[in-house]
Amino acid sequence: MVLPTAGAAEAFTLIARAIPGTSLVIHPQFTEPEAALLAAGRAPGRHILAPPFTLDPAVVPPAELIVVGNPTNPTAVLHPTAALLQLPARTLVVDEAFLDAIPGEPETLIAPDMPGRLVLRSLTKTWALAGIRAGYVVGDPTLIAALERQQPPWSVSTPAVAATLACLRSRAQEEAVALAEGAARNRADLAQRLRALGLTPVPGAAPFVLVDTLSNESPRQALSELGFAVRRGETFPGLGPAWLRLAVRTPDVHEKLTGALRQLGVGR
């Protein structure tokens, strides 16, 4: 039920090649699943959620393959397991790359029995190891075998294997729990400071916050000139230039960031 991969991104490519039929991507979310489907000659449909980006499975069109993030990047929304399991898919793919950054890893679909389901995980978010490319897929053994047949030999490097083993050690697990708990506290601090500006951050649980700056144009470049690199929103289907994804840091950094936003006239 487990297949190590070169990060979650490789898993999307394997899925696009191995699992046939109609496909649907629930947006706004990480754009790699759709890009992988397009590269494989597929024509994925889109179901775009409106703010506050909650999932109503009753209005999602059916497809043989449905892909959704949980918590979703960039919205940070954590969808309930019950809603995910009601999605009208023969094969359901859930990207849980950020779930280990949430205390207790709630709403995971990983279970002893996962018929027609695949969960993607990454070991690179908590530990900032993106360049190592370490991830894995958990799910239906038949689907896992289909992905494995598409996987190039030796795609998971020796450094990635070593990093994976290191992340499994008890000391690392304890540190990951502490990091997740700290991120939750700091997320609440950032959200409160944004609300104090008159903005409405999207309710979520991931170690980043999505917020509509209500600006006529993106303040991203102006923030960059003030020393803050933020993720723009317009590359995600369903969002526009006024949306920003802000990484959770510490209260002192949050104070400087919201000060910069205030200086730029963002908020009230």
PDB file of C-alpha atoms in Angstrom:
ATOM      1  CA  MET A   1       0.000   0.000   0.000  1.00  0.00           C
ATOM      2  CA  VAL A   2       3.035   2.327   0.029  1.00  0.00           C
ATOM      3  CA  LEU A   3       5.158   3.572  -2.863  1.00  0.00           C
ATOM      4  CA  PRO A   4       8.125   5.912  -2.237  1.00  0.00           C
ATOM      5  CA  THR A   5       8.359   8.638  -4.876  1.00  0.00           C
ATOM      6  CA  ALA A   6      10.627  11.507  -5.844  1.00  0.00           C
ATOM      7  CA  GLY A   7       8.433  13.965  -3.977  1.00  0.00           C
ATOM      8  CA  ALA A   8       4.677  14.231  -4.393  1.00  0.00           C
ATOM      9  CA  ALA A   9       5.173  15.771  -7.838  1.00  0.00           C
ATOM     10  CA  GLU A  10       6.403  12.469  -9.310  1.00  0.00           C
ATOM     11  CA  ALA A  11       3.289  10.792  -7.949  1.00  0.00           C
ATOM     12  CA  PHE A  12       1.058  13.149  -9.938  1.00  0.00           C
ATOM     13  CA  THR A  13       2.873  12.173 -13.128  1.00  0.00           C
ATOM     14  CA  LEU A  14       2.529   8.466 -12.336  1.00  0.00           C
ATOM     15  CA  ILE A  15      -1.189   8.890 -11.618  1.00  0.00           C
ATOM     16  CA  ALA A  16      -1.763  10.793 -14.857  1.00  0.00           C
ATOM     17  CA  ARG A  17      -0.131   7.980 -16.827  1.00  0.00           C
ATOM     18  CA  ALA A  18      -1.466   4.984 -14.921  1.00  0.00           C
ATOM     19  CA  ILE A  19      -5.106   5.748 -14.097  1.00  0.00           C
ATOM     20  CA  PRO A  20      -7.297   6.158 -17.212  1.00  0.00           C
ATOM     21  CA  GLY A  21     -10.667   7.787 -17.691  1.00  0.00           C
ATOM     22  CA  THR A  22     -12.207  11.185 -17.187  1.00  0.00           C
ATOM     23  CA  SER A  23     -10.444  13.427 -14.686  1.00  0.00           C
ATOM     24  CA  LEU A  24     -11.375  16.401 -12.548  1.00  0.00           C
ATOM     25  CA  VAL A  25      -9.229  18.721 -10.422  1.00  0.00           C
ATOM     26  CA  ILE A  26     -10.798  20.688  -7.584  1.00  0.00           C
ATOM     27  CA  HIS A  27      -9.423  24.248  -7.558  1.00  0.00           C
ATOM     28  CA  PRO A  28      -7.939  26.473  -6.306  1.00  0.00           C
ATOM     29  CA  GLN A  29      -5.158  24.069  -5.440  1.00  0.00           C
ATOM     30  CA  PHE A  30      -1.589  23.093  -6.291  1.00  0.00           C
ATOM     31  CA  THR A  31      -1.391  23.246 -10.092  1.00  0.00           C
ATOM     32  CA  GLU A  32       0.958  20.272 -10.606  1.00  0.00           C
ATOM     33  CA  PRO A  33      -1.833  17.626 -10.803  1.00  0.00           C
ATOM     34  CA  GLU A  34      -3.507  19.440 -13.674  1.00  0.00           C
ATOM     35  CA  ALA A  35      -0.166  20.047 -15.395  1.00  0.00           C
ATOM     36  CA  ALA A  36       0.694  16.339 -15.122  1.00  0.00           C
ATOM     37  CA  LEU A  37      -2.663  15.333 -16.612  1.00  0.00           C
ATOM     38  CA  LEU A  38      -2.232  17.776 -19.498  1.00  0.00           C
ATOM     39  CA  ALA A  39       1.312  16.508 -20.136  1.00  0.00           C
ATOM     40  CA  ALA A  40      -0.090  12.977 -20.343  1.00  0.00           C
ATOM     41  CA  GLY A  41      -2.501  14.055 -23.085  1.00  0.00           C
ATOM     42  CA  ARG A  42      -5.506  14.222 -20.773  1.00  0.00           C
ATOM     43  CA  ALA A  43      -8.145  16.965 -20.671  1.00  0.00           C
ATOM     44  CA  PRO A  44      -8.972  17.405 -16.972  1.00  0.00           C
ATOM     45  CA  GLY A  45     -12.111  19.209 -15.944  1.00  0.00           C
ATOM     46  CA  ARG A  46     -12.124  21.900 -13.283  1.00  0.00           C
ATOM     47  CA  HIS A  47     -14.402  22.398 -10.322  1.00  0.00           C
ATOM     48  CA  ILE A  48     -13.611  25.797  -8.803  1.00  0.00           C
ATOM     49  CA  LEU A  49     -14.600  26.493  -5.216  1.00  0.00           C
ATOM     50  CA  ALA A  50     -15.680  29.988  -4.229  1.00  0.00           C
ATOM     51  CA  PRO A  51     -14.536  31.691  -1.005  1.00  0.00           C
ATOM     52  CA  PRO A  52     -14.330  30.448   1.727  1.00  0.00           C
ATOM     53  CA  PHE A  53     -13.421  27.401  -0.407  1.00  0.00           C
ATOM     54  CA  THR A  54     -15.398  24.785   1.516  1.00  0.00           C
ATOM     55  CA  LEU A  55     -16.142  21.512  -0.261  1.00  0.00           C
ATOM     56  CA  ASP A  56     -19.717  20.480  -1.074  1.00  0.00           C
ATOM     57  CA  PRO A  57     -19.514  17.034  -2.697  1.00  0.00           C
ATOM     58  CA  ALA A  58     -23.145  17.273  -3.838  1.00  0.00           C
ATOM     59  CA  VAL A  59     -22.256  19.873  -6.496  1.00  0.00           C
ATOM     60  CA  VAL A  60     -19.001  18.312  -7.714  1.00  0.00           C
ATOM     61  CA  PRO A  61     -19.462  16.690 -11.146  1.00  0.00           C
ATOM     62  CA  PRO A  62     -18.590  12.982 -11.348  1.00  0.00           C
ATOM     63  CA  ALA A  63     -15.323  11.797 -12.877  1.00  0.00           C
ATOM     64  CA  GLU A  64     -13.392   8.559 -12.921  1.00  0.00           C
ATOM     65  CA  LEU A  65     -10.433  10.368 -11.323  1.00  0.00           C
ATOM     66  CA  ILE A  66     -10.823  13.313  -8.922  1.00  0.00           C
ATOM     67  CA  VAL A  67      -7.865  15.161  -7.362  1.00  0.00           C
ATOM     68  CA  VAL A  68      -8.162  17.390  -4.305  1.00  0.00           C
ATOM     69  CA  GLY A  69      -5.739  18.815  -1.732  1.00  0.00           C
ATOM     70  CA  ASN A  70      -6.212  18.460   2.027  1.00  0.00           C
ATOM     71  CA  PRO A  71      -5.286  20.833   3.499  1.00  0.00           C
ATOM     72  CA  THR A  72      -5.462  22.543   0.156  1.00  0.00           C
ATOM     73  CA  ASN A  73      -2.597  24.646  -1.123  1.00  0.00           C
ATOM     74  CA  PRO A  74      -3.036  27.669  -1.306  1.00  0.00           C
ATOM     75  CA  THR A  75      -6.313  28.024   0.615  1.00  0.00           C
ATOM     76  CA  ALA A  76      -5.158  26.086   3.739  1.00  0.00           C
ATOM     77  CA  VAL A  77      -8.719  24.738   4.079  1.00  0.00           C
ATOM     78  CA  LEU A  78      -8.920  21.344   5.792  1.00  0.00           C
ATOM     79  CA  HIS A  79     -11.813  19.385   4.285  1.00  0.00           C
ATOM     80  CA  PRO A  80     -13.711  16.856   6.466  1.00  0.00           C
ATOM     81  CA  THR A  81     -13.073  13.199   5.720  1.00  0.00           C
ATOM     82  CA  ALA A  82     -16.810  12.631   5.313  1.00  0.00           C
ATOM     83  CA  ALA A  83     -17.001  15.204   2.503  1.00  0.00           C
ATOM     84  CA  LEU A  84     -13.996  13.739   0.699  1.00  0.00           C
ATOM     85  CA  LEU A  85     -15.444  10.226   0.804  1.00  0.00           C
ATOM     86  CA  GLN A  86     -18.676  11.477  -0.782  1.00  0.00           C
ATOM     87  CA  LEU A  87     -16.917  12.812  -3.890  1.00  0.00           C
ATOM     88  CA  PRO A  88     -18.251  11.065  -7.030  1.00  0.00           C
ATOM     89  CA  ALA A  89     -14.993   9.451  -8.132  1.00  0.00           C
ATOM     90  CA  ARG A  90     -14.014   5.921  -9.073  1.00  0.00           C
ATOM     91  CA  THR A  91     -10.485   6.844  -7.992  1.00  0.00           C
ATOM     92  CA  LEU A  92      -9.991   9.610  -5.431  1.00  0.00           C
ATOM     93  CA  VAL A  93      -6.559  11.206  -5.084  1.00  0.00           C
ATOM     94  CA  VAL A  94      -5.962  13.390  -2.028  1.00  0.00           C
ATOM     95  CA  ASP A  95      -2.801  15.477  -1.744  1.00  0.00           C
ATOM     96  CA  GLU A  96      -1.933  15.527   1.972  1.00  0.00           C
ATOM     97  CA  ALA A  97       1.511  17.064   1.500  1.00  0.00           C
ATOM     98  CA  PHE A  98       0.935  19.610   4.289  1.00  0.00           C
ATOM     99  CA  LEU A  99      -1.042  17.443   6.696  1.00  0.00           C
ATOM    100  CA  ASP A 100       1.941  16.512   8.859  1.00  0.00           C
ATOM    101  CA  ALA A 101       2.277  20.236   9.624  1.00  0.00           C
ATOM    102  CA  ILE A 102      -1.092  20.181  11.427  1.00  0.00           C
ATOM    103  CA  PRO A 103      -1.207  18.846  15.016  1.00  0.00           C
ATOM    104  CA  GLY A 104      -2.652  15.339  15.099  1.00  0.00           C
ATOM    105  CA  GLU A 105      -2.888  15.095  11.291  1.00  0.00           C
ATOM    106  CA  PRO A 106      -6.717  15.287  11.359  1.00  0.00           C
ATOM    107  CA  GLU A 107      -9.001  14.286   8.468  1.00  0.00           C
ATOM    108  CA  THR A 108      -6.427  11.996   6.836  1.00  0.00           C
ATOM    109  CA  LEU A 109      -7.734   9.351   4.466  1.00  0.00           C
ATOM    110  CA  ILE A 110      -4.887   6.971   5.260  1.00  0.00           C
ATOM    111  CA  ALA A 111      -6.461   3.808   6.666  1.00  0.00           C
ATOM    112  CA  PRO A 112      -5.894   0.026   6.697  1.00  0.00           C
ATOM    113  CA  ASP A 113      -8.387  -0.316   3.836  1.00  0.00           C
ATOM    114  CA  MET A 114      -8.406   2.291   1.031  1.00  0.00           C
ATOM    115  CA  PRO A 115     -10.446   1.000  -1.934  1.00  0.00           C
ATOM    116  CA  GLY A 116     -10.225   3.345  -4.902  1.00  0.00           C
ATOM    117  CA  ARG A 117      -8.227   5.886  -2.926  1.00  0.00           C
ATOM    118  CA  LEU A 118      -4.689   7.259  -3.053  1.00  0.00           C
ATOM    119  CA  VAL A 119      -3.099   9.670  -0.573  1.00  0.00           C
ATOM    120  CA  LEU A 120       0.042  11.608  -1.458  1.00  0.00           C
ATOM    121  CA  ARG A 121       2.443  12.672   1.268  1.00  0.00           C
ATOM    122  CA  SER A 122       5.649  14.707   1.258  1.00  0.00           C
ATOM    123  CA  LEU A 123       8.517  14.639   3.720  1.00  0.00           C
ATOM    124  CA  THR A 124       9.826  17.967   2.499  1.00  0.00           C
ATOM    125  CA  LYS A 125       7.369  20.514   3.934  1.00  0.00           C
ATOM    126  CA  THR A 126       8.011  20.199   7.671  1.00  0.00           C
ATOM    127  CA  TRP A 127      11.737  19.773   7.169  1.00  0.00           C
ATOM    128  CA  ALA A 128      12.286  22.255   4.287  1.00  0.00           C
ATOM    129  CA  LEU A 129      13.872  19.552   2.137  1.00  0.00           C
ATOM    130  CA  ALA A 130      12.220  20.354  -1.184  1.00  0.00           C
ATOM    131  CA  GLY A 131      15.389  19.758  -3.211  1.00  0.00           C
ATOM    132  CA  ILE A 132      15.782  16.239  -1.816  1.00  0.00           C
ATOM    133  CA  ARG A 133      12.521  15.107  -3.500  1.00  0.00           C
ATOM    134  CA  ALA A 134      11.215  12.701  -0.850  1.00  0.00           C
ATOM    135  CA  GLY A 135       7.582  11.632  -0.799  1.00  0.00           C
ATOM    136  CA  TYR A 136       5.308   8.627  -0.961  1.00  0.00           C
ATOM    137  CA  VAL A 137       1.860   7.399  -1.972  1.00  0.00           C
ATOM    138  CA  VAL A 138      -0.423   5.310   0.251  1.00  0.00           C
ATOM    139  CA  GLY A 139      -3.515   3.555  -1.010  1.00  0.00           C
ATOM    140  CA  ASP A 140      -5.342   0.802  -2.798  1.00  0.00           C
ATOM    141  CA  PRO A 141      -2.759  -1.951  -3.550  1.00  0.00           C
ATOM    142  CA  THR A 142      -4.087  -2.373  -7.100  1.00  0.00           C
ATOM    143  CA  LEU A 143      -3.621   1.337  -7.784  1.00  0.00           C
ATOM    144  CA  ILE A 144      -0.205   1.361  -6.107  1.00  0.00           C
ATOM    145  CA  ALA A 145       0.901  -1.496  -8.386  1.00  0.00           C
ATOM    146  CA  ALA A 146      -0.291   0.464 -11.437  1.00  0.00           C
ATOM    147  CA  LEU A 147       1.769   3.473 -10.364  1.00  0.00           C
ATOM    148  CA  GLU A 148       4.817   1.314  -9.711  1.00  0.00           C
ATOM    149  CA  ARG A 149       4.673  -0.038 -13.268  1.00  0.00           C
ATOM    150  CA  GLN A 150       4.965   3.551 -14.554  1.00  0.00           C
ATOM    151  CA  GLN A 151       7.805   4.563 -12.238  1.00  0.00           C
ATOM    152  CA  PRO A 152      11.288   4.884 -13.766  1.00  0.00           C
ATOM    153  CA  PRO A 153      13.991   2.732 -12.148  1.00  0.00           C
ATOM    154  CA  TRP A 154      15.837   4.377  -9.261  1.00  0.00           C
ATOM    155  CA  SER A 155      13.689   7.522  -9.283  1.00  0.00           C
ATOM    156  CA  VAL A 156      14.039   7.851  -5.496  1.00  0.00           C
ATOM    157  CA  SER A 157      17.622   8.870  -4.750  1.00  0.00           C
ATOM    158  CA  THR A 158      19.884   7.588  -1.974  1.00  0.00           C
ATOM    159  CA  PRO A 159      19.802  10.993  -0.196  1.00  0.00           C
ATOM    160  CA  ALA A 160      15.985  10.903  -0.345  1.00  0.00           C
ATOM    161  CA  VAL A 161      15.946   7.415   1.189  1.00  0.00           C
ATOM    162  CA  ALA A 162      18.338   8.540   3.926  1.00  0.00           C
ATOM    163  CA  ALA A 163      16.172  11.612   4.629  1.00  0.00           C
ATOM    164  CA  THR A 164      13.051   9.447   4.785  1.00  0.00           C
ATOM    165  CA  LEU A 165      14.617   7.107   7.331  1.00  0.00           C
ATOM    166  CA  ALA A 166      15.807  10.071   9.387  1.00  0.00           C
ATOM    167  CA  CYS A 167      12.280  11.557   9.426  1.00  0.00           C
ATOM    168  CA  LEU A 168      10.890   8.271  10.758  1.00  0.00           C
ATOM    169  CA  ARG A 169      13.045   8.242  13.886  1.00  0.00           C
ATOM    170  CA  SER A 170      11.293   8.888  17.174  1.00  0.00           C
ATOM    171  CA  ARG A 171      13.277  12.052  17.885  1.00  0.00           C
ATOM    172  CA  ALA A 172      12.323  13.466  14.486  1.00  0.00           C
ATOM    173  CA  GLN A 173       8.675  12.569  15.028  1.00  0.00           C
ATOM    174  CA  GLU A 174       8.665  14.375  18.373  1.00  0.00           C
ATOM    175  CA  GLU A 175      10.244  17.427  16.772  1.00  0.00           C
ATOM    176  CA  ALA A 176       7.671  17.357  13.946  1.00  0.00           C
ATOM    177  CA  VAL A 177       4.850  17.392  16.505  1.00  0.00           C
ATOM    178  CA  ALA A 178       6.421  20.374  18.275  1.00  0.00           C
ATOM    179  CA  LEU A 179       6.851  22.211  14.967  1.00  0.00           C
ATOM    180  CA  ALA A 180       3.211  21.603  14.029  1.00  0.00           C
ATOM    181  CA  GLU A 181       1.988  22.847  17.406  1.00  0.00           C
ATOM    182  CA  GLY A 182       4.154  25.961  17.136  1.00  0.00           C
ATOM    183  CA  ALA A 183       2.913  26.627  13.604  1.00  0.00           C
ATOM    184  CA  ALA A 184      -0.710  26.414  14.774  1.00  0.00           C
ATOM    185  CA  ARG A 185      -0.083  29.040  17.455  1.00  0.00           C
ATOM    186  CA  ASN A 186       1.771  31.302  15.054  1.00  0.00           C
ATOM    187  CA  ARG A 187      -0.919  30.871  12.412  1.00  0.00           C
ATOM    188  CA  ALA A 188      -3.502  32.184  14.846  1.00  0.00           C
ATOM    189  CA  ASP A 189      -1.262  35.191  15.510  1.00  0.00           C
ATOM    190  CA  LEU A 190      -0.893  36.006  11.807  1.00  0.00           C
ATOM    191  CA  ALA A 191      -4.617  35.630  11.161  1.00  0.00           C
ATOM    192  CA  GLN A 192      -5.442  37.941  14.068  1.00  0.00           C
ATOM    193  CA  ARG A 193      -3.049  40.602  12.822  1.00  0.00           C
ATOM    194  CA  LEU A 194      -4.561  40.443   9.331  1.00  0.00           C
ATOM    195  CA  ARG A 195      -8.050  40.819  10.787  1.00  0.00           C
ATOM    196  CA  ALA A 196      -6.816  43.869  12.687  1.00  0.00           C
ATOM    197  CA  LEU A 197      -5.973  45.369   9.274  1.00  0.00           C
ATOM    198  CA  GLY A 198      -9.586  44.881   8.215  1.00  0.00           C
ATOM    199  CA  LEU A 199      -8.806  41.842   6.066  1.00  0.00           C
ATOM    200  CA  THR A 200     -10.503  38.434   6.202  1.00  0.00           C
ATOM    201  CA  PRO A 201      -8.021  35.549   6.095  1.00  0.00           C
ATOM    202  CA  VAL A 202      -9.475  32.282   4.845  1.00  0.00           C
ATOM    203  CA  PRO A 203     -10.154  29.931   7.785  1.00  0.00           C
ATOM    204  CA  GLY A 204      -7.684  27.074   7.550  1.00  0.00           C
ATOM    205  CA  ALA A 205      -5.131  24.940   9.286  1.00  0.00           C
ATOM    206  CA  ALA A 206      -1.955  24.775   7.171  1.00  0.00           C
ATOM    207  CA  PRO A 207       1.252  26.699   7.971  1.00  0.00           C
ATOM    208  CA  PHE A 208       0.260  29.463   5.563  1.00  0.00           C
ATOM    209  CA  VAL A 209      -2.637  31.911   5.304  1.00  0.00           C
ATOM    210  CA  LEU A 210      -4.568  32.894   2.185  1.00  0.00           C
ATOM    211  CA  VAL A 211      -5.956  36.409   2.234  1.00  0.00           C
ATOM    212  CA  ASP A 212      -7.693  38.732  -0.202  1.00  0.00           C
ATOM    213  CA  THR A 213      -5.929  42.085   0.103  1.00  0.00           C
ATOM    214  CA  LEU A 214      -8.881  43.813  -1.620  1.00  0.00           C
ATOM    215  CA  SER A 215      -6.343  45.660  -3.764  1.00  0.00           C
ATOM    216  CA  ASN A 216      -6.861  46.815  -7.346  1.00  0.00           C
ATOM    217  CA  GLU A 217      -3.507  45.251  -8.208  1.00  0.00           C
ATOM    218  CA  SER A 218      -1.241  42.783  -6.486  1.00  0.00           C
ATOM    219  CA  PRO A 219       0.875  44.280  -3.675  1.00  0.00           C
ATOM    220  CA  ARG A 220       3.387  41.461  -4.151  1.00  0.00           C
ATOM    221  CA  GLN A 221       6.056  43.501  -5.927  1.00  0.00           C
ATOM    222  CA  ALA A 222       5.759  46.383  -3.480  1.00  0.00           C
ATOM    223  CA  LEU A 223       6.094  43.948  -0.576  1.00  0.00           C
ATOM    224  CA  SER A 224       9.182  42.481  -2.231  1.00  0.00           C
ATOM    225  CA  GLU A 225      10.781  45.927  -2.287  1.00  0.00           C
ATOM    226  CA  LEU A 226      10.107  46.133   1.452  1.00  0.00           C
ATOM    227  CA  GLY A 227      11.808  42.789   2.056  1.00  0.00           C
ATOM    228  CA  PHE A 228       8.862  40.353   2.025  1.00  0.00           C
ATOM    229  CA  ALA A 229       8.533  37.527  -0.521  1.00  0.00           C
ATOM    230  CA  VAL A 230       4.926  36.308  -0.691  1.00  0.00           C
ATOM    231  CA  ARG A 231       3.153  33.823  -2.971  1.00  0.00           C
ATOM    232  CA  ARG A 232       0.951  35.435  -5.590  1.00  0.00           C
ATOM    233  CA  GLY A 233      -2.590  34.201  -6.150  1.00  0.00           C
ATOM    234  CA  GLU A 234      -3.281  34.711  -9.849  1.00  0.00           C
ATOM    235  CA  THR A 235      -1.510  31.515 -10.944  1.00  0.00           C
ATOM    236  CA  PHE A 236      -4.145  29.462  -9.088  1.00  0.00           C
ATOM    237  CA  PRO A 237      -7.477  28.920 -10.909  1.00  0.00           C
ATOM    238  CA  GLY A 238     -10.198  30.714  -8.982  1.00  0.00           C
ATOM    239  CA  LEU A 239      -7.943  33.402  -7.504  1.00  0.00           C
ATOM    240  CA  GLY A 240      -6.762  36.788  -8.739  1.00  0.00           C
ATOM    241  CA  PRO A 241      -3.868  39.221  -8.208  1.00  0.00           C
ATOM    242  CA  ALA A 242      -5.304  40.611  -4.965  1.00  0.00           C
ATOM    243  CA  TRP A 243      -4.960  37.224  -3.267  1.00  0.00           C
ATOM    244  CA  LEU A 244      -1.742  36.418  -1.394  1.00  0.00           C
ATOM    245  CA  ARG A 245      -0.553  33.264   0.331  1.00  0.00           C
ATOM    246  CA  LEU A 246       1.478  34.245   3.380  1.00  0.00           C
ATOM    247  CA  ALA A 247       3.798  31.802   5.122  1.00  0.00           C
ATOM    248  CA  VAL A 248       3.371  31.466   8.870  1.00  0.00           C
ATOM    249  CA  ARG A 249       6.458  32.738  10.670  1.00  0.00           C
ATOM    250  CA  THR A 250       6.840  34.219  14.169  1.00  0.00           C
ATOM    251  CA  PRO A 251       4.944  37.117  15.799  1.00  0.00           C
ATOM    252  CA  ASP A 252       7.828  39.546  15.315  1.00  0.00           C
ATOM    253  CA  VAL A 253       7.927  38.811  11.576  1.00  0.00           C
ATOM    254  CA  HIS A 254       4.136  39.010  11.377  1.00  0.00           C
ATOM    255  CA  GLU A 255       4.234  42.449  13.003  1.00  0.00           C
ATOM    256  CA  LYS A 256       6.703  43.701  10.397  1.00  0.00           C
ATOM    257  CA  LEU A 257       4.688  42.135   7.544  1.00  0.00           C
ATOM    258  CA  THR A 258       1.390  43.673   8.608  1.00  0.00           C
ATOM    259  CA  GLY A 259       3.212  46.942   9.147  1.00  0.00           C
ATOM    260  CA  ALA A 260       4.415  46.773   5.550  1.00  0.00           C
ATOM    261  CA  LEU A 261       0.875  46.035   4.349  1.00  0.00           C
ATOM    262  CA  ARG A 262      -0.419  49.002   6.328  1.00  0.00           C
ATOM    263  CA  GLN A 263       2.333  51.191   4.814  1.00  0.00           C
ATOM    264  CA  LEU A 264       1.122  50.146   1.347  1.00  0.00           C
ATOM    265  CA  GLY A 265      -2.439  51.050   2.186  1.00  0.00           C
ATOM    266  CA  VAL A 266      -3.691  47.489   2.301  1.00  0.00           C
ATOM    267  CA  GLY A 267      -6.716  47.047   4.569  1.00  0.00           C
ATOM    268  CA  ARG A 268      -8.474  49.790   6.398  1.00  0.00           C
TER     269      ARG A 268
END
